[in-house]
Amino acid sequence: ETLFHSRDRSDLAPSLLRRATPIADLFAAQRFLSKYGWADAPPGAGSAATVSRGPRPDRSREGPPGTALAAALREFQKVNALPASGELDAATLATMNRPRCGVPDPRSQLRAVSTAPRTPPSLLGRRPRTR
Amino acid sequence: PKRFLQILLPGPGWQPKNPPQGGGTQAFAKKTLTWRLVGEGYSSQLSVEDQRYIFRLAFRMWSEVTPLDFREDLTAPGATIDIKLGFGRGRHLGCPRVFDGSGQEFAHAWRLGDIHFDDDEHFTPPTSDKGISLLKVAVHEIGHVLGLPHTYRTGSIMQPNYIPQGPALELDWSDRKAIQKLYGSCEGSFDTAFDWIRTERNRRGDVMVRFSTYFFRKSWYWLYENRNNRTRYGDPIHILTGWHGVPAQSLDAFVHIWTWTRDERYFFKGNQYWRYDSDKDQAHAKDEQGKSYPKLISEGFPGIPSPLDTAFYDRRKQLIYFFKGSFVFAFDVNRNQVLDSYPKKMAEVFPAIEPQNHPFRSIDSAYYSYAHKSVFFLKGSLYWKVVNDADRQHQAWLPSNGLFPKQSISGKWFDVCDVHASTLNM
């Protein structure tokens, strides 16, 4: 059977209430960057492990990102093949909202993208068949 | 709680032991790792059998490219299990990291081998093209547990963002090299290796000759795709799955007598041999005179001892070289007898080019490779290449049938890796 625990099987129904809070503003973006190793935690947001539960500062006081944050944004944009403006634009927000693994991205690793070993020369041939 | 001290977070002060460029760290120092889908962590979206099957396949895929084995263990105390997997929603499985509901974070892995999946995500089996492939996410998270970090390299399974996959999820060349950088490449001796010739007709009706390379070990085998420098996806598989009517394990030799008038393929084991029918893909039951197979080697190949170490057919000389111990027997297939001057010492017929750099005796396989147009002597994890015509055109001083110094098999034929016996028939 498909596993359920409550008598009315309500826990089987998709939990519409439990959707990830979209990343839609600078503060959420900073939390994202901090959570995944791109920047330090925003002030007052606690450690990376708890970043998702810190109090949200007053939105009206949001201004342009600071230099450190802009630099982190720029690096994130670069690696994700986005225009490296350092600005929180729609494309960057969309990328941040994509499904992803919760393990952070060590930045030293990301620079390795261009140096990863390449496939050795091999004869052209048919596409590999499925398993 | 102690187990969750550290998510795979290269936090301050933490440095990988040997951070090769693009690196990661070896997480386990043993060859066989156990895993379990924990009872309190079943997903509510797929049947438990589906979940366990997908995880078994995910572990097998890493096993196919590393010396590691993965065994599902349903009985040992939980604390002894190396890798534990489970699903949860929001706050889950005693983990300090809260899942965020559907969207964004769909799974994470902890350094000591715990993998958690957010059950609010729409995980689907490999056969579905909707939702998030549980197989792909599992292979990714297991990569973390084994020590691989994220990379943004196109095509890598270790990209942080989920990328819907086409039908064939496989580990590409760079992922294989990255994990082998941490755990080494696969070594091991083979029972036999051979190229299998196929004749096909192309659309114009011309006969095309193709070949596939096979490596046999115990009761399983691999097809090696020379053009892709790797074994076939999904190999190794049981010998009985792909070859019918031959012994199920520990074959000694394969010989293909291929002339303008003859096309005979033989498997050897112990004191017997089998003839294989390529068209019907099974061993012959009887020969043209109605005599049944298997037959005694002493009858079919008079003067040849058994059991053999190995054998190969030299098409140019129309001789089969049979090897046993330190001796080699040259068998003339046209006169059906051993050449008068044989047996000889193997080191005499195939002399070492570099003194003492020679297998001397008990080789595992003598393999003629059409891809390399050379004979290779395999012994343990090493091979010695026999001088061929091309070699002698460049260096005329080379002795005929000389052996070049030994090299590592895994440096020439890549990713010929065992998998745990419990997953061989996947």
XYZ file of N, CA, C and O in Angstrom, chain A residues 19-70:
208
model
N 4.326 24.645 1.056
C 5.162 24.952 -0.070
C 6.310 25.808 0.435
O 6.157 26.560 1.393
N 7.455 25.653 -0.216
C 8.597 26.479 0.157
C 8.229 27.943 -0.088
O 7.621 28.261 -1.102
N 8.566 28.781 0.870
C 8.297 30.217 0.698
C 9.130 30.754 -0.449
O 10.366 30.612 -0.447
N 8.484 31.271 -1.501
C 9.287 31.736 -2.647
C 10.302 32.788 -2.222
O 10.053 33.578 -1.312
N 11.430 32.767 -2.865
C 12.449 33.792 -2.619
C 12.111 34.960 -3.508
O 12.123 34.870 -4.729
N 11.672 36.050 -2.870
C 11.119 37.132 -3.700
C 11.737 38.482 -3.365
O 11.409 39.476 -4.007
N 12.572 38.513 -2.331
C 13.127 39.842 -2.016
C 14.596 39.704 -1.603
O 15.139 38.586 -1.542
N 15.177 40.811 -1.334
C 16.616 40.831 -1.096
C 16.983 40.060 0.167
O 17.959 39.311 0.195
N 16.133 40.165 1.132
C 16.464 39.499 2.397
C 16.430 37.980 2.203
O 17.345 37.261 2.601
N 15.384 37.503 1.510
C 15.293 36.061 1.274
C 16.462 35.615 0.405
O 17.042 34.541 0.589
N 16.839 36.459 -0.538
C 17.957 36.097 -1.432
C 19.236 35.999 -0.629
O 20.050 35.097 -0.808
N 19.386 36.937 0.327
C 20.610 36.885 1.131
C 20.639 35.629 1.985
O 21.660 34.982 2.149
N 19.481 35.267 2.471
C 19.425 34.008 3.244
C 19.809 32.835 2.351
O 20.565 31.946 2.736
N 19.290 32.837 1.125
C 19.611 31.751 0.193
C 21.120 31.687 -0.027
O 21.747 30.636 0.100
N 21.715 32.857 -0.279
C 23.152 32.869 -0.589
C 23.954 32.397 0.625
O 24.938 31.677 0.517
N 23.468 32.782 1.791
C 24.183 32.373 3.002
C 23.998 30.885 3.244
O 24.935 30.149 3.549
N 22.790 30.400 3.031
C 22.490 28.980 3.305
C 23.348 28.079 2.430
O 23.798 27.014 2.836
N 23.578 28.518 1.177
C 24.299 27.635 0.253
C 25.745 28.031 0.054
O 26.369 27.633 -0.916
N 26.245 28.831 0.988
C 27.690 29.038 1.009
C 28.186 30.146 0.120
O 29.373 30.237 -0.132
N 27.307 30.982 -0.382
C 27.760 32.065 -1.276
C 28.059 33.337 -0.503
O 28.727 34.235 -1.028
N 27.489 33.487 0.690
C 27.699 34.749 1.421
C 27.531 34.458 2.897
O 27.061 33.387 3.290
N 27.904 35.434 3.692
C 27.696 35.257 5.127
C 26.231 35.467 5.435
O 25.497 36.041 4.645
N 25.817 35.006 6.601
C 24.400 35.117 6.975
C 24.050 36.597 7.109
O 24.873 37.387 7.549
N 22.805 36.975 6.670
C 22.394 38.368 6.846
C 22.323 38.694 8.332
O 22.107 37.804 9.136
N 22.561 39.954 8.742
C 22.552 40.340 10.152
C 21.226 39.941 10.799
O 20.157 40.119 10.209
N 21.313 39.286 12.014
C 20.086 38.972 12.737
C 19.429 37.712 12.262
O 18.400 37.300 12.742
N 20.059 37.017 11.255
C 19.363 35.842 10.720
C 19.899 34.576 11.354
O 19.482 33.496 11.032
N 20.889 34.664 12.258
C 21.381 33.431 12.905
C 22.293 32.660 11.971
O 22.674 33.126 10.910
N 22.569 31.420 12.374
C 23.577 30.628 11.620
C 22.942 30.108 10.332
O 21.734 30.160 10.170
N 23.804 29.629 9.482
C 23.308 29.152 8.181
C 22.253 28.078 8.423
O 21.252 27.997 7.742
N 22.472 27.274 9.473
C 21.542 26.149 9.638
C 20.176 26.644 10.073
O 19.184 25.967 9.933
N 20.161 27.850 10.609
C 18.827 28.258 11.083
C 18.323 29.419 10.240
O 17.380 30.068 10.569
N 18.995 29.669 9.159
C 18.709 30.918 8.409
C 17.254 30.956 8.016
O 16.628 31.986 7.966
N 16.679 29.805 7.855
C 15.301 29.874 7.350
C 14.341 30.254 8.467
O 13.172 30.384 8.246
N 14.853 30.377 9.712
C 13.838 30.666 10.751
C 14.102 31.986 11.456
O 13.459 32.292 12.420
N 15.004 32.827 10.970
C 15.270 34.093 11.687
C 14.148 35.087 11.449
O 13.382 34.933 10.478
N 13.962 36.072 12.269
C 12.904 37.091 12.065
C 13.195 37.884 10.794
O 14.355 38.155 10.469
N 12.163 38.261 10.013
C 12.365 38.989 8.756
C 12.410 40.478 9.078
O 11.513 41.013 9.709
N 13.497 41.205 8.735
C 13.595 42.649 9.054
C 12.550 43.417 8.260
O 11.945 42.902 7.328
N 12.384 44.594 8.627
C 11.345 45.423 8.020
C 11.671 45.634 6.541
O 12.735 46.088 6.182
N 10.807 45.275 5.646
C 11.089 45.287 4.208
C 11.339 46.709 3.695
O 12.139 46.920 2.816
N 10.659 47.701 4.381
C 10.747 49.076 3.824
C 12.184 49.550 3.894
O 12.584 50.436 3.164
N 13.023 48.913 4.731
C 14.374 49.468 4.876
C 15.332 48.818 3.871
O 16.507 49.007 3.891
N 14.750 47.918 2.920
C 15.667 47.267 1.996
C 16.195 48.305 1.020
O 15.423 49.021 0.420
N 17.507 48.372 0.789
C 18.076 49.280 -0.233
C 18.820 48.409 -1.207
O 18.650 47.199 -1.215
N 19.629 48.964 -2.103
C 20.424 48.154 -3.016
C 21.337 47.256 -2.199
O 21.728 47.592 -1.106
N 21.695 46.080 -2.765
C 22.554 45.147 -2.009
C 23.880 45.803 -1.715
O 24.396 46.593 -2.507
N 24.530 45.456 -0.587
C 25.837 45.992 -0.227
C 26.874 45.353 -1.156
O 26.588 44.453 -1.940
N 28.106 45.824 -1.025
C 29.122 45.350 -1.983
C 29.350 43.857 -1.807
O 29.461 43.126 -2.777
N 29.376 43.396 -0.545
C 29.662 41.966 -0.349
C 28.537 41.155 -0.964
O 28.761 40.188 -1.682
N 27.331 41.596 -0.708
C 26.196 40.846 -1.234
C 26.170 40.915 -2.754
O 25.948 39.924 -3.445
N 26.481 42.096 -3.273
C 26.495 42.240 -4.739
C 27.542 41.314 -5.340
O 27.334 40.654 -6.359
